mmCIF file of C-alpha atoms in Angstrom:
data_model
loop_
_atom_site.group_PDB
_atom_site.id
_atom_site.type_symbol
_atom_site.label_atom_id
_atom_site.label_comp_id
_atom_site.label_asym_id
_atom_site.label_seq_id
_atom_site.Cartn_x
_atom_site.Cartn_y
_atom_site.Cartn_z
ATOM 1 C CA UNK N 1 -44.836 -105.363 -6.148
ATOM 2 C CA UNK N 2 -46.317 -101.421 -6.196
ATOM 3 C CA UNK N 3 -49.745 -100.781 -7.284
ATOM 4 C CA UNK N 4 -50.210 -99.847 -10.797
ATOM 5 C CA UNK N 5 -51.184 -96.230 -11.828
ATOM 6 C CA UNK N 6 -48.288 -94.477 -10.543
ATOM 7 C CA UNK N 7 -46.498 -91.764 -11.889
ATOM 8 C CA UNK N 8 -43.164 -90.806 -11.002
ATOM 9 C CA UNK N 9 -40.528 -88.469 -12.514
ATOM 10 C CA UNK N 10 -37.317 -86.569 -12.701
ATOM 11 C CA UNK N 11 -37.259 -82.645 -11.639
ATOM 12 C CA UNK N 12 -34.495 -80.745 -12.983
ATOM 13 C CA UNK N 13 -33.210 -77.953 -15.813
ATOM 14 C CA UNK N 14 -32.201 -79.081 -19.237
ATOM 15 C CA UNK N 15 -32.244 -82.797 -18.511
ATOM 16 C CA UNK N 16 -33.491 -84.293 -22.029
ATOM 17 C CA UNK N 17 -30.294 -85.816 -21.789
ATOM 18 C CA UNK N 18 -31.496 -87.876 -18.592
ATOM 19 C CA UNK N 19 -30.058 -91.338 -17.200
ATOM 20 C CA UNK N 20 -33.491 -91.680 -15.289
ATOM 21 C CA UNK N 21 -36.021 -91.585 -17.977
ATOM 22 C CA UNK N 22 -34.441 -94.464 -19.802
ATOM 23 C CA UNK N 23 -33.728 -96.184 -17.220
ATOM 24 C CA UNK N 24 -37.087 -96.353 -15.428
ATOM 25 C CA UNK N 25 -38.873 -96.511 -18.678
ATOM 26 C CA UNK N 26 -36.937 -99.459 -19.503
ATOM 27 C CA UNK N 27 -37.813 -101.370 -16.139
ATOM 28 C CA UNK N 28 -41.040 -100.876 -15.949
ATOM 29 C CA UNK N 29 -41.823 -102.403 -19.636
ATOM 30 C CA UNK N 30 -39.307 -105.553 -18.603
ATOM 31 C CA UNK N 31 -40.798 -105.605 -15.165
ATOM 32 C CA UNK N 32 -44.346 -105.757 -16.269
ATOM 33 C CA UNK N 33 -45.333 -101.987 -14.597
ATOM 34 C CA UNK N 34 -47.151 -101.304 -17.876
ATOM 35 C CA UNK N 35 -49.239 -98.547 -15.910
ATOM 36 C CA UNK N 36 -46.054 -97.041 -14.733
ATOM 37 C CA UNK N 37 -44.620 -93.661 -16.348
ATOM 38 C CA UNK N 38 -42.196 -92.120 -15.606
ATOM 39 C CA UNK N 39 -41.774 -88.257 -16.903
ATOM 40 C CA UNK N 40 -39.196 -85.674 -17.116
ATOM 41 C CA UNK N 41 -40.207 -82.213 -15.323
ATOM 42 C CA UNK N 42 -37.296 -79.678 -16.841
ATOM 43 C CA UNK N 43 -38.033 -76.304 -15.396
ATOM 44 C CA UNK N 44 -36.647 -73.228 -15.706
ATOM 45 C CA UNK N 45 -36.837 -72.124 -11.947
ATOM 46 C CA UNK N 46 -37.977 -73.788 -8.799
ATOM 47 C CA UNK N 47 -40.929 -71.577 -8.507
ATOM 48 C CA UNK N 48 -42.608 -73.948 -10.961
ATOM 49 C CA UNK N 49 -42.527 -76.996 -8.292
ATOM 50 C CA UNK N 50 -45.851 -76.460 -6.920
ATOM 51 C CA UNK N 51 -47.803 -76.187 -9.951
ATOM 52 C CA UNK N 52 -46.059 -79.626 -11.197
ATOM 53 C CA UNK N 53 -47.491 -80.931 -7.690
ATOM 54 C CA UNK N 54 -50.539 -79.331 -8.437
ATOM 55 C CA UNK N 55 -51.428 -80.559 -12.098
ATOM 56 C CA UNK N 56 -49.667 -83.841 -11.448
ATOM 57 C CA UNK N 57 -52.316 -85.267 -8.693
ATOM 58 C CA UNK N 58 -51.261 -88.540 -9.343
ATOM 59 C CA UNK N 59 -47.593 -88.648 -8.716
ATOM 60 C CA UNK N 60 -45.691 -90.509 -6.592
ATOM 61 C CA UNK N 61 -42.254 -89.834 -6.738
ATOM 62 C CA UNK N 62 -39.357 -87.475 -7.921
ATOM 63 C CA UNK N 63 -35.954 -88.079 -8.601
ATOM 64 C CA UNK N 64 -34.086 -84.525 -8.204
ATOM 65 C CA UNK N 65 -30.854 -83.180 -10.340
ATOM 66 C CA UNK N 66 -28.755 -80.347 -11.110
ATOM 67 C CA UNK N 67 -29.541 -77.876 -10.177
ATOM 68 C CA UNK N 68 -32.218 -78.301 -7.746
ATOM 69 C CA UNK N 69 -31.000 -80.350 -5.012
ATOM 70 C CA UNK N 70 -30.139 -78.137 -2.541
ATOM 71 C CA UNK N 71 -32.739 -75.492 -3.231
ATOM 72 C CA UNK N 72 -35.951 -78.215 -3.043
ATOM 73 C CA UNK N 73 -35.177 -78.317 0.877
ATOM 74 C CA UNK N 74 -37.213 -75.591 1.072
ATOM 75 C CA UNK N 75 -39.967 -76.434 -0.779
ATOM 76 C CA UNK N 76 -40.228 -80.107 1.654
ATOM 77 C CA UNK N 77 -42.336 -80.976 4.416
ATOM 78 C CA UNK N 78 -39.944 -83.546 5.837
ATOM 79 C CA UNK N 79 -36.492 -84.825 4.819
ATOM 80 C CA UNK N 80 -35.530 -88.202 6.551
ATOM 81 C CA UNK N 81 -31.939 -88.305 8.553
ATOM 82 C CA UNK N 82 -29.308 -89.208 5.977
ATOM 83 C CA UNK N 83 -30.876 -86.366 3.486
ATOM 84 C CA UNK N 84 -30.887 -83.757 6.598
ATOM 85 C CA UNK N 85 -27.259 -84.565 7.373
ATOM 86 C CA UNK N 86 -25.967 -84.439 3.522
ATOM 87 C CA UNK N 87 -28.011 -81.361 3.039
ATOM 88 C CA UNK N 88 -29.356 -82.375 -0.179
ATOM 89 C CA UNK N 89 -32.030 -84.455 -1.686
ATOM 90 C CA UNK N 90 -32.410 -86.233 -5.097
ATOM 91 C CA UNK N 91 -35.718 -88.371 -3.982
ATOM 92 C CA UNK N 92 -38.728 -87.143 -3.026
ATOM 93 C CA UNK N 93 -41.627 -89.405 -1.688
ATOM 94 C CA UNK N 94 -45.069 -89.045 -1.803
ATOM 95 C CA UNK N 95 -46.464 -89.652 1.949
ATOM 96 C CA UNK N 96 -50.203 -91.239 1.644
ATOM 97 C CA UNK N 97 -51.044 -88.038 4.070
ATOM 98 C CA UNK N 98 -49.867 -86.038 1.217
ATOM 99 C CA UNK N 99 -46.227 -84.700 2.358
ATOM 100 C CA UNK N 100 -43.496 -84.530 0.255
ATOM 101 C CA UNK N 101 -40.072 -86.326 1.729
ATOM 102 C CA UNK N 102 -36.897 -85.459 0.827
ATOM 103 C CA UNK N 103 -34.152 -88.483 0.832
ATOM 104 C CA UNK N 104 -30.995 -88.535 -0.954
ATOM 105 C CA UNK N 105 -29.781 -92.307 -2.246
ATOM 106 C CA UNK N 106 -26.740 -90.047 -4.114
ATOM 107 C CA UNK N 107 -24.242 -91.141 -1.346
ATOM 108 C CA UNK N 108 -25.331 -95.171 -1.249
ATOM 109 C CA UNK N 109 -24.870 -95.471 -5.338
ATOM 110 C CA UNK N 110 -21.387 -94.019 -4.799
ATOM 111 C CA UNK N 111 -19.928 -95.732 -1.671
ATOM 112 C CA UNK N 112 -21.431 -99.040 -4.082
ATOM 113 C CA UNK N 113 -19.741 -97.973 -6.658
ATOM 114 C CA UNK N 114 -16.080 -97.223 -5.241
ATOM 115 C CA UNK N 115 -15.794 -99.640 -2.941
ATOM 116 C CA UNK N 116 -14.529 -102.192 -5.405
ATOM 117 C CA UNK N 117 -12.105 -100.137 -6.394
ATOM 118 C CA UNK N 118 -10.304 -99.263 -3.137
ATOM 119 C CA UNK N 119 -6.977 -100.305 -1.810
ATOM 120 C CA UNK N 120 -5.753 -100.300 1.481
ATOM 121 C CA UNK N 121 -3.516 -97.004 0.763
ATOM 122 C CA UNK N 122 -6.630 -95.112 -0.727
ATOM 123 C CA UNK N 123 -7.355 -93.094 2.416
ATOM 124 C CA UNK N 124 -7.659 -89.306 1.393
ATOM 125 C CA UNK N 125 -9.833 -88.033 -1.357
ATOM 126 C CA UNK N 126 -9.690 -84.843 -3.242
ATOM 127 C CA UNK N 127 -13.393 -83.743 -3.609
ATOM 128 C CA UNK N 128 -13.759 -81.508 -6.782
ATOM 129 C CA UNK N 129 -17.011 -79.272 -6.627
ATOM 130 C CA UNK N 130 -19.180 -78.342 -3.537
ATOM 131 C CA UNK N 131 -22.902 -79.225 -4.706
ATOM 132 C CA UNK N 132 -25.329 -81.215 -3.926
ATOM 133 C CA UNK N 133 -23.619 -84.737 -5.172
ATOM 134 C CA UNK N 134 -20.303 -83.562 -3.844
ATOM 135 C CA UNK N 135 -22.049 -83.143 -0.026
ATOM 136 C CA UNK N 136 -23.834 -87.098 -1.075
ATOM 137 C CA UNK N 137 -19.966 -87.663 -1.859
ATOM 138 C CA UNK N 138 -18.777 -85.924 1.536
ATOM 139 C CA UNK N 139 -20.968 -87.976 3.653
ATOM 140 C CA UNK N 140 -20.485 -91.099 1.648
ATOM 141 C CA UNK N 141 -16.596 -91.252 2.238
ATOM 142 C CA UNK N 142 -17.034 -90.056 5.405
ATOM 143 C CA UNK N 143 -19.357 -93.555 6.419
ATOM 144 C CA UNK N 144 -15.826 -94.940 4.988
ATOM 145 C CA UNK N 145 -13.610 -93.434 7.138
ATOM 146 C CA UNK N 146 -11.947 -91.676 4.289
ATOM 147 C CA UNK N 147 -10.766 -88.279 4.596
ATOM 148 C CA UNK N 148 -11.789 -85.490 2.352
ATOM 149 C CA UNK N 149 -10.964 -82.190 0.994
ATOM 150 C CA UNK N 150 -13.159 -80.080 -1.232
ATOM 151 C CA UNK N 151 -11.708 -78.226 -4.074
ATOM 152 C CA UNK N 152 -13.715 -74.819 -6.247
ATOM 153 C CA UNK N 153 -12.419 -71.652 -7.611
ATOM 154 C CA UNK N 154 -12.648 -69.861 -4.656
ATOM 155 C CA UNK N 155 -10.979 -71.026 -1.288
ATOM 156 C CA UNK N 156 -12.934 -71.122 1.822
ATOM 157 C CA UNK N 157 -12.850 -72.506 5.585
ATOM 158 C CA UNK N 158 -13.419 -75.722 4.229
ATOM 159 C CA UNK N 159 -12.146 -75.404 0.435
ATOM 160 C CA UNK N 160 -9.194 -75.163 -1.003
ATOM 161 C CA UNK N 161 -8.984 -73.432 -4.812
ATOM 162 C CA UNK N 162 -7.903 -75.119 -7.764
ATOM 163 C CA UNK N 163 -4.301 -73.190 -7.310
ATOM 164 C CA UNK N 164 -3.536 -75.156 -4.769
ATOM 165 C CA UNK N 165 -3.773 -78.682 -5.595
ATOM 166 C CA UNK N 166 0.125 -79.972 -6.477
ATOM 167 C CA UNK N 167 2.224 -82.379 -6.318
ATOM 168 C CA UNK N 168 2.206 -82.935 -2.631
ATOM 169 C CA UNK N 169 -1.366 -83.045 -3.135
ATOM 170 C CA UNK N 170 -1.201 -85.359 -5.274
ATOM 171 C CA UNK N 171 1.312 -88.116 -2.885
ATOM 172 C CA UNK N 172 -1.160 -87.455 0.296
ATOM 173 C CA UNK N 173 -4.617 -87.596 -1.921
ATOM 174 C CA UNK N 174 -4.784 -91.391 -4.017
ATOM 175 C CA UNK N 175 -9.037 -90.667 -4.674
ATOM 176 C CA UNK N 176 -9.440 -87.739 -7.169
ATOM 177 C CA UNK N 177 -13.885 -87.740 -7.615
ATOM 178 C CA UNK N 178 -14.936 -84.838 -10.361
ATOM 179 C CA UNK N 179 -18.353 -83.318 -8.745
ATOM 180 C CA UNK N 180 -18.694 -80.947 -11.050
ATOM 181 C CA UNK N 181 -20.520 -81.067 -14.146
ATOM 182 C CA UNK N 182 -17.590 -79.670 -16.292
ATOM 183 C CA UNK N 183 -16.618 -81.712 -19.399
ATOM 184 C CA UNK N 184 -20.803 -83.438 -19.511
ATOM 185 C CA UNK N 185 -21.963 -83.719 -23.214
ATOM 186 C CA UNK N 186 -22.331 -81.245 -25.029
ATOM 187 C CA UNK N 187 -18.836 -79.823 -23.605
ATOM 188 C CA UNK N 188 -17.495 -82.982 -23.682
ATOM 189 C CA UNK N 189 -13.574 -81.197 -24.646
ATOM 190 C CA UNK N 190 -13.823 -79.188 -20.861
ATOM 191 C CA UNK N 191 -12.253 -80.408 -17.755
ATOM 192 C CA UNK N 192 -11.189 -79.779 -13.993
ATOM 193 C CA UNK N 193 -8.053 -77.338 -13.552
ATOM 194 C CA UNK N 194 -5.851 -79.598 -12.020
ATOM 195 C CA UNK N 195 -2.345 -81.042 -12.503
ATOM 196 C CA UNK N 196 -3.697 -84.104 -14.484
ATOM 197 C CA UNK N 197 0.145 -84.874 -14.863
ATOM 198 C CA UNK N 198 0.646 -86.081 -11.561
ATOM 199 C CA UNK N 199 -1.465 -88.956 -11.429
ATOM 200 C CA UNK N 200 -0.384 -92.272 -10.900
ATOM 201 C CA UNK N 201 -1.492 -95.979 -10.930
ATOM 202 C CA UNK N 202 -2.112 -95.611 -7.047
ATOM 203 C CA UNK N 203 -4.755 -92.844 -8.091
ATOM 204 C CA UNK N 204 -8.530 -93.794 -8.429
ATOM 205 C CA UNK N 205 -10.124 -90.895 -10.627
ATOM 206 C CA UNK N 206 -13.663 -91.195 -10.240
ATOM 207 C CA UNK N 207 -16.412 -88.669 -12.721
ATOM 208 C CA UNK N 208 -19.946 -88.395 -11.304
ATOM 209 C CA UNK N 209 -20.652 -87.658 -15.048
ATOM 210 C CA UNK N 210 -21.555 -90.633 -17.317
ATOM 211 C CA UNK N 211 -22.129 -88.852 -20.497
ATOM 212 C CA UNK N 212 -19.795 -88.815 -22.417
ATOM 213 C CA UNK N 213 -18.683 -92.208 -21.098
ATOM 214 C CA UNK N 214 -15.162 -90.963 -20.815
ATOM 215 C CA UNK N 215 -14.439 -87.725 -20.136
ATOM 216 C CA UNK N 216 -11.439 -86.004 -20.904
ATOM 217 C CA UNK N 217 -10.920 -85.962 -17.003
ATOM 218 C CA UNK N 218 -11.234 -89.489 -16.765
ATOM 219 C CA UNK N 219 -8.686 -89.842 -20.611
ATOM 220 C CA UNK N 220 -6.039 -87.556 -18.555
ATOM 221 C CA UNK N 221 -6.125 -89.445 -15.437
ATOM 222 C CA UNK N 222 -5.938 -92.546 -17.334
ATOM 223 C CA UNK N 223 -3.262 -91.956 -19.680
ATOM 224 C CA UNK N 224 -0.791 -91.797 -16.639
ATOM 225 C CA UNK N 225 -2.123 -94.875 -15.105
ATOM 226 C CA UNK N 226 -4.967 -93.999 -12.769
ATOM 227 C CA UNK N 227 -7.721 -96.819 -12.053
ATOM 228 C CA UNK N 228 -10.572 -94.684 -13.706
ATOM 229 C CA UNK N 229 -14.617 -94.804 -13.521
ATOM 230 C CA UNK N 230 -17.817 -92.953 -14.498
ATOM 231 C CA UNK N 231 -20.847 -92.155 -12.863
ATOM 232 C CA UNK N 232 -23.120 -94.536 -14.554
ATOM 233 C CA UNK N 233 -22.690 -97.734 -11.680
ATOM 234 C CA UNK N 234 -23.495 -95.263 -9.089
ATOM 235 C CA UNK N 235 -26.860 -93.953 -11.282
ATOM 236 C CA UNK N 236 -27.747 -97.715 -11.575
ATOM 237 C CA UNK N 237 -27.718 -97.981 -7.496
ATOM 238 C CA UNK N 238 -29.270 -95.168 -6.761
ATOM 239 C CA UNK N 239 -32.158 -95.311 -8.750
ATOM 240 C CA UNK N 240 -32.959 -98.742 -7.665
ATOM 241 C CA UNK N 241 -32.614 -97.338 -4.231
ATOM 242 C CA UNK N 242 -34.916 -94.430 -4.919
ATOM 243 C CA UNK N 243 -37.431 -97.284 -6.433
ATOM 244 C CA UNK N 244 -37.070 -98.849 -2.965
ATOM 245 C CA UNK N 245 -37.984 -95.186 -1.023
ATOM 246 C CA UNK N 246 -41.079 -95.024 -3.597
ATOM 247 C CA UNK N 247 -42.279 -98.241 -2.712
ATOM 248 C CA UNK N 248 -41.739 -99.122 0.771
#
C-alpha cells in the first residue's frame, strides 16, 4: 500500500474531458487513499512543465496525453527501456533522488485489450495516425508478431497516405486501429478517410478514443460486420499499470 500524501496528476492541453481524473479519483476514495489527489495540469505549451514541477513539490507522478508525449522526452532525466524504444512516454515517475522517469504503459493497455479479440487470420494491421499512442501501438503489435503499416495524409518511407488504402488493402490488413484523435467529443460526426465500405466480419476495428463511446469510425466499421472496440479497456490497464510504476 503507498504512503499517504501523494499527489499525482495528468499533464496535457484541453483535457477537462479526462479518463484519468475520474478514474483515479474514484480509486482512491474506494481504496481508502483519502490523502491521495489526483489533479489535472492542462497547459497551453510545454514550457510550463517546470514551473508545475516547481510549485507542485509534492508530486509524485504524471500521467502524459495529447499532445505532449513525444515532446516531454526532452524535458526527462531518464526514460526506462520500453519508453526509449516506443519513443514516447505517458508516465512519469518521481525518483526519491528527485529525477523525473519517463515510461510509457500505452502499449501494455492495448496488447490487453486486443488480444481477446484476435483470430488466427488477424496478422496485419493498418495503423491510422503516427503519434505518440500510434508508436505505443507500433511496438505493442510488434511484441505480437503482427505486422504493421502506418497510414497519415502525407506518405513517407514508412507511411502510406490515406489515398492509398483500398480494397486490396483491405483483404491483406484484418486489424484497422484509429490513432488519431479525429471523431473525439466534441467532433464526435468526424472520421478517418478510408474506404469504411470494405470492411468485413474478419475485420477488428479498434478506436484509441473512448469518448464518444462509439465513434462514427467504430458505427461504419460495424455496420458491415467488423468486430469493433473503444479505447476505454486499454485506459483501464494502463492506468493501473502507471499506478504500479508510481508505487513500486
Amino acid at each position: 500500500m503507498p504512503p499517504n500524501n501523494k499527489k499525482y496528476g495528468l499533464l496535457g492541453k484541453d483535457i477537462s474531458y479526462s479518463f484519468s481524473k475520474k478514474y483515479f479519483t474514484e480509486k482512491f476514495s474506494q481504496d481508502l487513499f483519502n490523502d491521495c489527489v489526483y489533479k489535472n495540469f492542462d497547459i497551453p505549451t510545454l514550457e510550463e512543465f517546470p514551473n508545475i514541477i516547481k510549485n507542485n513539490p509534492d508530486l509524485k507522478g504524471l500521467n502524459v496525453t495529447i499532445p505532449y508525449k513525444e515532446s516531454i522526452i526532452s524535458y526527462l532525466d531518464t526514460l526506462s527501456e520500453k519508453a526509449s524504444k516506443i519513443g514516447a512516454v505517458n508516465v512519469i515517475r518521481f525518483t526519491k533522488k528527485g529525477n523525473l522517469k519517463g515510461y510509457n504503459s500505452d502499449w501494455y493497455g492495448f496488447k490487453k485489450s486486443l488480444e481477446p479479440l484476435l483470430q488466427p487470420h488477424h496478422k496485419k494491421a493498418l495503423i491510422l495516425g503516427t503519434g505518440g499512442g500510434a508508436k505505443a501501438v507500433a511496438f505493442a503489435l510488434e511484441q505480437m508478431g503482427i505486422f504493421y503499416t502506418y497510414v497519415s495524409r502525407e506518405a513517407t518511407e514508412n507511411t502510406i497516405d490515406y489515398s492509398r488504402v483500398n480494397i486490396t488493402t483491405f483483404d491483406n490488413y484484418h486489424i484497422i486501429i484509429n490513432c488519431t484523435p479525429v471523431g473525439t467529443s466534441p467532433n464526435t460526426k468526424e472520421f478517418p478517410p478510408i474506404p469504411y465500405g470494405f470492411f468485413t466480419d474478419k475485420h477488428i476495428a479498434f478506436d484509441l478514443i473512448y469518448n464518444p463511446e462509439e465513434t462514427q469510425f467504430l458505427k461504419k466499421a460495424k455496420q458491415k460486420g467488423a468486430v469493433i472496440k473503444n479505447g476505454y479497456e486499454m485506459l483501464v490497464f494502463q492506468a493501473e499499470k502507471a499506478w504500479k510504476i508510481w508505487n513500486k
